[in-house]
């Protein structure tokens, strides 16, 4: 969005009041739709809430020569600068969102704007002009920009603030930097340059450690890999854990429907407040309901919720500018509401170089002029960004501020964030855009955030795969090796080790409306019990791994062999599974499976088994149940039985070849 739209947005916006307001003023208000109370209102003409003149043509003629008065909010140099860098943020978000149509997007553009603004100190006139136009500095007093930025940084990311932002310019190995650039960068932006050492692992570790330090340990890993051929790398990271002015009752948090699109609905953890007080408005042109909730430290969260379930929010996105959001903020009215919104833990990590190459900054990657920084020709090569945002029930107080007066409507507003939405976090004092996100699925980032706490996250990159019945993960190592992990959702039965699961672990399909009983936790506890008694060279897991890795076909599964091994471990002493008798134990596994196939019966290990270790807790009905036959399908389907026998014979031949010839 260019400077022309930037200026035009200041004067007007598209907000229209909806139906139903009660009050003694003649001024029209933006209200939620309430067909019970008043006749249809007329649209607002301008965002200050004044009524349109009766004769609009006369009014237009009378006002044609008038100069629009500047909003007092923008008389402060800091607020003007904040509006400029925030408009860069809205532009960057639009560009990234258009490249990521079917996944969540979360940006904290302020961290990247800070790095870019600092980079402009080292640019020659031509390149400085390119950066200034991208950051909308061409509308400001350029001579004051860098000194004012220092004040903006103190206001938004001071030491006492919960918002933790990190910006850095990382340069290629052994680049000589002119001292004037270095000193001015540190003076205005409190930013220190970092030159690479040439040791990839050490450089990666140093950058990650620096981000960890700047975010007070909240972002443990900023980059997975160190990019090659770095000339200039811009790094921007931000973390924020919001604290609401009024907390949500954790007892009211529950799993509720979230509509991914018109065809798909999932359950997410939803916070609720039936007596919420929030600021609300309805935009009829954008077809969205807007709600604003206050956070501590002078930050507000603004939700843009389409009236229809859709993942395409381009119409709303194209309207976003600093001035539009500021005008919306002035128009929203305080109301009572029945509120529900998802708990969020959003974790977004992205290399944004390709995105910025499609903007007016494209020349920074090809033929820039950074002669004020270094005599050596250099260019922007990489842009790395990471944003982490948490919004949970945490709040400052249990009840709303008694000084807040909400409009009295016949019924409270219903505001349920149960579909894809846009989220804007903004500093109320300066108007600075802190975070902006498109949330299509609140669940996926919860997994990504949790993964970062795992030790293995240093060695594997994570990709969450689409799934309606479980959580499917694709883990890829640096060498390209790929692992597939599937996590099932479950609800514990009392204090037992049996869960109701969204999918049977035995790979038995169940309809979406049914939850099967899962003994996965009980089985894991059984293997832990065995591990405590087993010899150091026990081969029970090696037997299981060898059999499952040699499987071919579709009838015999890894769960089949897991069940067989568990039965044998529960029959023979655990100490008998030593390395010296590995071949014998493997033969026992195959003999046991052959006898089960001949009988067409393999009993489930947990259900109906009263001979389990005492630390495995089962409902009494589960222990006394009739044993579940995992081979029941072979009894009912002769074709499947013949196929199972063939798979068994093929597996036995493969194992024999491995043991005899190692191939």
XYZ file of C-alpha atoms in Angstrom, residues 287-653:
367
model
C -18.201 -7.771 6.498
C -16.410 -8.186 9.789
C -17.072 -7.711 13.480
C -14.272 -5.908 15.307
C -13.543 -6.286 19.012
C -10.803 -4.736 21.100
C -9.636 -6.072 24.450
C -7.181 -4.214 26.680
C -3.943 -5.763 27.911
C -1.641 -4.395 30.572
C 1.220 -1.991 29.791
C -0.929 0.075 27.431
C -1.337 -2.586 24.744
C -4.596 -3.606 23.104
C -5.596 -6.653 21.070
C -7.920 -5.991 18.134
C -9.775 -8.925 16.543
C -11.147 -8.731 13.001
C -13.716 -11.528 12.681
C -15.386 -12.151 9.285
C -19.140 -12.634 9.475
C -18.790 -15.785 7.357
C -16.396 -18.686 7.828
C -13.594 -18.123 5.327
C -9.834 -18.397 5.068
C -9.729 -15.589 2.521
C -9.476 -12.308 4.405
C -7.890 -10.252 1.632
C -10.600 -7.570 1.786
C -9.831 -6.847 5.444
C -6.071 -7.120 4.929
C -6.075 -4.574 2.098
C -7.784 -2.013 4.351
C -5.214 -2.138 7.134
C -3.085 0.953 7.631
C -1.954 2.748 10.771
C -4.556 5.454 10.208
C -7.391 3.056 9.468
C -6.725 1.074 12.652
C -6.437 4.312 14.634
C -9.767 5.523 13.230
C -11.382 2.161 14.020
C -10.055 2.471 17.568
C -11.770 5.853 17.931
C -15.083 4.513 16.623
C -15.400 1.350 18.728
C -17.936 1.502 21.578
C -17.699 -0.151 24.976
C -20.347 -2.862 25.360
C -21.249 -5.907 27.431
C -20.548 -9.164 25.609
C -20.720 -12.924 25.799
C -17.152 -13.606 24.723
C -15.170 -16.674 23.701
C -11.763 -16.773 22.039
C -9.083 -19.437 21.642
C -6.013 -19.669 23.816
C -3.068 -18.825 21.622
C 0.554 -19.825 21.607
C 1.731 -18.715 18.206
C 5.245 -19.452 17.003
C 6.195 -18.200 13.551
C 9.668 -18.557 12.063
C 10.370 -17.536 8.505
C 13.095 -16.352 6.145
C 11.537 -13.225 4.628
C 14.158 -12.437 2.003
C 11.987 -13.775 -0.839
C 9.040 -11.738 0.424
C 10.996 -8.482 0.571
C 12.424 -9.074 -2.890
C 8.878 -8.639 -4.213
C 8.565 -5.173 -2.641
C 10.131 -1.796 -3.346
C 13.194 -3.032 -1.398
C 14.139 -5.388 -4.245
C 17.212 -3.315 -5.212
C 18.779 -3.906 -1.761
C 19.326 -7.527 -2.822
C 20.864 -6.714 -6.218
C 22.722 -3.399 -6.544
C 22.502 -1.282 -3.369
C 24.790 1.527 -2.286
C 26.112 0.955 1.247
C 29.220 3.107 0.898
C 28.522 4.858 4.225
C 28.914 1.467 5.880
C 31.827 -0.105 4.054
C 34.102 0.528 1.091
C 33.537 -3.056 -0.074
C 30.431 -3.637 -2.224
C 27.871 -5.507 -0.109
C 24.177 -6.228 -0.405
C 21.260 -7.524 1.609
C 21.294 -11.326 1.277
C 19.075 -12.732 4.044
C 16.231 -11.586 6.311
C 15.330 -13.870 9.224
C 12.312 -13.309 11.457
C 10.754 -15.063 14.414
C 7.672 -14.003 16.387
C 6.233 -15.734 19.469
C 2.933 -14.643 21.015
C 1.067 -16.137 23.976
C -2.447 -15.201 25.055
C -3.961 -17.270 27.868
C -6.345 -16.618 30.770
C -3.798 -14.552 32.738
C -5.070 -11.120 33.755
C -4.469 -8.232 36.111
C -7.797 -8.399 37.945
C -10.796 -10.689 38.225
C -13.477 -8.128 37.395
C -13.585 -5.194 34.978
C -12.550 -1.740 36.119
C -15.602 -0.268 37.913
C -14.900 3.031 36.142
C -15.647 1.520 32.723
C -19.119 2.449 31.435
C -20.546 0.065 28.873
C -23.395 0.974 26.573
C -26.745 -0.379 27.725
C -28.163 -2.663 25.072
C -31.226 -4.838 25.249
C -29.013 -7.915 24.913
C -25.257 -8.371 25.306
C -23.147 -8.766 22.176
C -22.307 -12.334 21.136
C -18.649 -12.361 20.076
C -17.260 -15.842 19.472
C -13.867 -16.135 17.781
C -14.677 -19.570 16.380
C -13.387 -19.151 12.803
C -10.298 -17.809 11.009
C -9.555 -14.231 12.104
C -7.031 -11.414 11.981
C -5.311 -10.202 15.137
C -3.572 -6.851 15.633
C -1.614 -5.997 18.790
C -0.950 -2.301 19.090
C 0.732 0.061 21.534
C -2.024 2.483 22.568
C 0.277 5.410 23.389
C 2.178 5.553 20.096
C -0.011 3.434 17.798
C 2.956 1.148 17.038
C 2.022 -2.163 15.397
C 3.571 -4.794 17.683
C 2.133 -8.026 16.224
C -0.152 -8.859 13.334
C -1.420 -12.340 12.580
C -3.749 -14.363 10.397
C -4.986 -17.278 12.494
C -6.516 -20.021 10.381
C -5.934 -22.844 12.889
C -5.088 -22.069 16.554
C -3.806 -25.622 17.133
C -0.799 -25.890 14.805
C 1.381 -23.331 16.551
C 0.779 -24.980 19.929
C 2.594 -28.028 18.588
C 5.435 -25.946 17.125
C 5.915 -24.055 20.379
C 5.958 -27.256 22.430
C 8.426 -28.843 19.990
C 10.945 -26.068 20.635
C 11.134 -27.158 24.283
C 12.223 -30.665 23.229
C 15.957 -31.508 23.078
C 15.506 -33.133 19.639
C 14.341 -29.820 18.158
C 17.995 -28.873 17.682
C 18.484 -31.730 15.244
C 15.133 -31.949 13.445
C 12.903 -29.420 11.717
C 9.178 -29.863 12.295
C 6.276 -29.739 9.867
C 2.706 -30.249 11.077
C 0.751 -32.302 8.523
C -2.994 -31.864 7.860
C -5.136 -34.267 9.874
C -8.638 -34.333 11.331
C -8.292 -37.275 13.745
C -4.769 -36.955 15.184
C -1.651 -34.797 15.203
C 0.698 -35.862 12.417
C 4.271 -34.590 12.361
C 7.015 -34.792 9.762
C 10.499 -34.467 11.295
C 13.465 -33.865 8.995
C 17.103 -34.011 10.073
C 19.926 -31.907 8.621
C 20.955 -34.920 6.528
C 17.477 -35.123 4.996
C 16.307 -38.176 6.946
C 12.576 -37.980 7.526
C 10.580 -39.402 10.452
C 6.801 -39.598 10.691
C 5.133 -39.225 14.100
C 1.436 -39.471 14.864
C 0.025 -38.337 18.206
C -3.471 -39.369 19.239
C -5.763 -37.219 21.349
C -7.158 -38.896 24.449
C -9.314 -38.351 27.528
C -8.358 -40.236 30.700
C -10.907 -42.587 32.266
C -10.838 -41.616 35.936
C -7.334 -42.133 37.339
C -6.698 -45.219 35.204
C -4.182 -45.790 32.417
C -6.950 -46.297 29.852
C -7.967 -43.351 27.671
C -10.745 -42.629 25.217
C -8.854 -41.865 22.014
C -9.722 -40.135 18.753
C -8.339 -43.156 16.925
C -7.670 -46.757 17.921
C -3.908 -47.446 18.237
C -4.469 -50.874 16.675
C -5.188 -48.973 13.409
C -8.834 -50.055 13.564
C -10.913 -47.333 11.922
C -13.679 -45.818 14.007
C -16.245 -43.237 12.853
C -15.555 -39.598 13.722
C -18.373 -39.612 16.296
C -16.860 -42.554 18.227
C -13.847 -42.583 20.543
C -12.120 -45.923 21.024
C -10.576 -47.116 24.288
C -6.795 -46.792 24.077
C -4.334 -48.687 26.263
C -1.254 -46.920 24.854
C -0.350 -45.383 28.228
C -0.759 -48.720 30.022
C 1.432 -50.409 27.404
C 4.121 -47.741 27.780
C 4.102 -48.292 31.543
C 4.478 -52.041 30.951
C 7.624 -51.508 28.860
C 8.971 -49.159 31.543
C 8.326 -51.903 34.124
C 10.216 -54.386 31.922
C 13.133 -51.971 31.429
C 13.641 -51.716 35.199
C 14.064 -55.511 35.443
C 15.813 -56.285 32.147
C 19.535 -57.009 31.775
C 21.696 -54.277 30.205
C 22.029 -56.382 27.025
C 18.340 -57.317 26.800
C 17.227 -57.866 23.205
C 13.438 -57.679 23.561
C 13.328 -54.288 21.832
C 15.809 -55.434 19.159
C 13.513 -58.347 18.331
C 10.560 -55.992 18.021
C 12.515 -53.490 15.879
C 13.822 -56.166 13.520
C 10.369 -57.660 12.951
C 8.598 -54.345 12.356
C 11.337 -52.969 10.090
C 11.053 -56.073 7.891
C 7.270 -55.888 7.526
C 5.689 -55.947 4.096
C 1.984 -55.935 3.312
C -1.055 -54.556 5.100
C -2.544 -57.262 7.343
C 0.233 -57.846 9.880
C 1.085 -54.561 11.592
C 3.700 -53.244 13.991
C 1.028 -53.390 16.695
C 0.660 -57.111 16.005
C 4.326 -57.698 16.868
C 4.191 -55.302 19.822
C 1.336 -57.402 21.246
C 3.196 -60.673 20.651
C 6.359 -59.404 22.386
C 4.346 -58.109 25.362
C 2.680 -61.508 25.803
C 6.080 -63.242 25.742
C 7.616 -60.746 28.178
C 4.718 -61.406 30.540
C 5.156 -65.205 30.179
C 8.925 -65.751 30.407
C 11.389 -64.142 32.845
C 12.626 -60.783 31.540
C 16.187 -61.837 32.327
C 15.985 -64.575 29.681
C 16.094 -62.008 26.844
C 19.887 -61.677 26.803
C 22.020 -61.053 23.697
C 23.404 -64.602 23.816
C 19.972 -66.058 22.962
C 18.827 -63.382 20.508
C 18.169 -65.867 17.684
C 16.168 -68.149 19.985
C 14.026 -65.269 21.240
C 13.371 -64.118 17.672
C 12.271 -67.644 16.790
C 9.941 -67.619 19.819
C 8.320 -64.431 18.546
C 7.713 -65.965 15.114
C 6.470 -69.289 16.579
C 4.027 -67.472 18.858
C 2.723 -65.440 15.927
C 2.361 -68.614 13.778
C 0.261 -70.320 16.460
C -1.945 -67.206 16.739
C -2.442 -67.163 12.980
C -3.348 -70.849 12.929
C -5.904 -70.268 15.703
C -7.014 -66.993 14.125
C -6.767 -65.429 17.563
C -4.389 -62.864 19.088
C -5.661 -61.501 22.392
C -5.263 -57.821 23.159
C -2.561 -57.545 25.821
C -4.390 -55.152 28.179
C -8.140 -55.803 27.911
C -9.097 -58.908 29.876
C -5.571 -59.392 31.316
C -5.583 -59.745 35.117
C -1.868 -60.597 35.313
C -0.344 -57.151 34.871
C 2.134 -55.288 37.097
C 0.511 -53.487 40.017
C 1.592 -50.023 38.864
C -0.637 -50.330 35.773
C -4.038 -49.010 36.825
C -7.054 -50.317 34.902
C -10.800 -49.954 35.416
C -12.134 -53.163 36.956
C -14.410 -53.701 33.954
C -11.384 -53.580 31.639
C -9.504 -56.227 33.626
C -12.482 -58.597 33.691
C -13.593 -57.971 30.117
C -13.703 -60.731 27.539
C -10.286 -60.633 25.788
C -10.424 -58.659 22.544
C -9.339 -60.723 19.524
C -7.127 -58.608 17.276
C -7.416 -61.292 14.567
C -11.237 -61.233 14.451
C -11.018 -59.801 10.922
C -9.193 -63.004 9.827
C -12.079 -65.129 11.128
C -14.589 -63.134 9.086
C -12.532 -62.620 5.917
C -10.882 -65.717 4.330
C -9.120 -63.538 1.779
C -7.495 -61.443 4.514
C -6.482 -64.652 6.332
C -4.765 -66.043 3.237
C -2.992 -62.709 2.770
C -1.817 -62.720 6.409
C -0.319 -66.213 5.998
C 1.503 -65.061 2.877
C 2.871 -61.969 4.669
C 4.026 -64.157 7.569
C 5.913 -66.514 5.245
C 7.530 -63.614 3.391
C 8.588 -62.022 6.678
C 10.053 -65.296 7.933
C 12.098 -65.632 4.737
